[in-house]
Amino acid sequence: MDVELASLAGRARIHAALGDPARLAIVDALTLGDASPGEIAHTLDMPTNLVAHHVKVLTEAGLVLRGRSEGDRRRIYLRLQPAALAALTPPPLAEVGRVVFVCTHNSARSQLAAALWKRRTHGEAASAGTKPAARVHPRALAVAHRHSLDLDATGTAHVKDVVRDDDLVIAVCDNAHEELTGPVRPRLHWSVPDPVRVDTDEAFEAAYADLADRVDRLAPTTMLRGTR
């Protein structure tokens, strides 16, 4: 917990430092190369004393390093610390083996999410439902086909038959998230509207796009077991 709080405090300092337009402009100016405070002042048309103040804030936040020139030893160059910017992202989830996506009928959203996760991460994924249907919805199969995803038309299952203790369970349906309050409890909840209620190709495309975006956001924050 102390490490987590320290990380949050550090990230908050970086966000605060970047919250000023002038400091953000300095960071932008240092993104591709180093510069002296005087060069920054000239480039941004900013008074040198104001540059000095902002550089002090950026340095204290860990965003900028100061180094003395190997030529003119009186000159100072500023260097951006990319690792500090990378630290703005949330810390990774604990090591994850298999991800299981759950919805009510396991006929559309959970199926698409599992297929997207496999393609995006090459990791293990499964899907399940709290009240599984007999088959995957035809429009889910159609949208999967349009986006080159492989779905098994008859491969639906109940959460009790799929979920293991060490799975990362993600509810992609409000009903499933609210129903699963026992031993099988989702760690994450994605409130993806049910395309079956609307039952149009457009609704299924919207659900696919929503799930694809969420998978793309989650994947970089997940430490997959056996990949380190």
CSV table of N, CA, C and O in Angstrom, one decimal, residues 21 24 33 40 96 99 129 209:
chain,number,residue,atom,x,y,z
A,21,PRO,N,-0.1,25.6,-18.8
A,21,PRO,CA,0.2,25.6,-20.3
A,21,PRO,C,1.7,25.9,-20.6
A,21,PRO,O,2.3,25.3,-21.5
A,24,LEU,N,3.7,22.7,-19.9
A,24,LEU,CA,3.4,21.7,-21.0
A,24,LEU,C,4.2,22.1,-22.3
A,24,LEU,O,4.7,21.3,-23.0
A,33,GLY,N,14.4,16.8,-28.4
A,33,GLY,CA,15.8,17.2,-28.2
A,33,GLY,C,16.0,18.0,-26.9
A,33,GLY,O,15.0,18.5,-26.3
A,40,ILE,N,15.1,27.7,-24.5
A,40,ILE,CA,13.7,27.5,-24.3
A,40,ILE,C,13.0,28.9,-24.3
A,40,ILE,O,11.9,29.0,-24.8
A,96,VAL,N,-1.6,-11.8,-14.5
A,96,VAL,CA,-2.8,-12.4,-15.0
A,96,VAL,C,-2.6,-13.7,-15.9
A,96,VAL,O,-1.7,-13.6,-16.7
A,99,VAL,N,-8.1,-14.6,-18.9
A,99,VAL,CA,-9.1,-13.6,-18.7
A,99,VAL,C,-10.4,-14.2,-19.1
A,99,VAL,O,-10.5,-14.8,-20.2
A,129,GLY,N,-21.6,-17.2,-19.5
A,129,GLY,CA,-22.8,-16.5,-19.3
A,129,GLY,C,-23.4,-16.9,-18.0
A,129,GLY,O,-23.2,-18.0,-17.5
A,209,ALA,N,-16.9,-2.2,-31.5
A,209,ALA,CA,-16.0,-1.1,-31.4
A,209,ALA,C,-15.7,-0.8,-30.0
A,209,ALA,O,-14.6,-0.5,-29.6
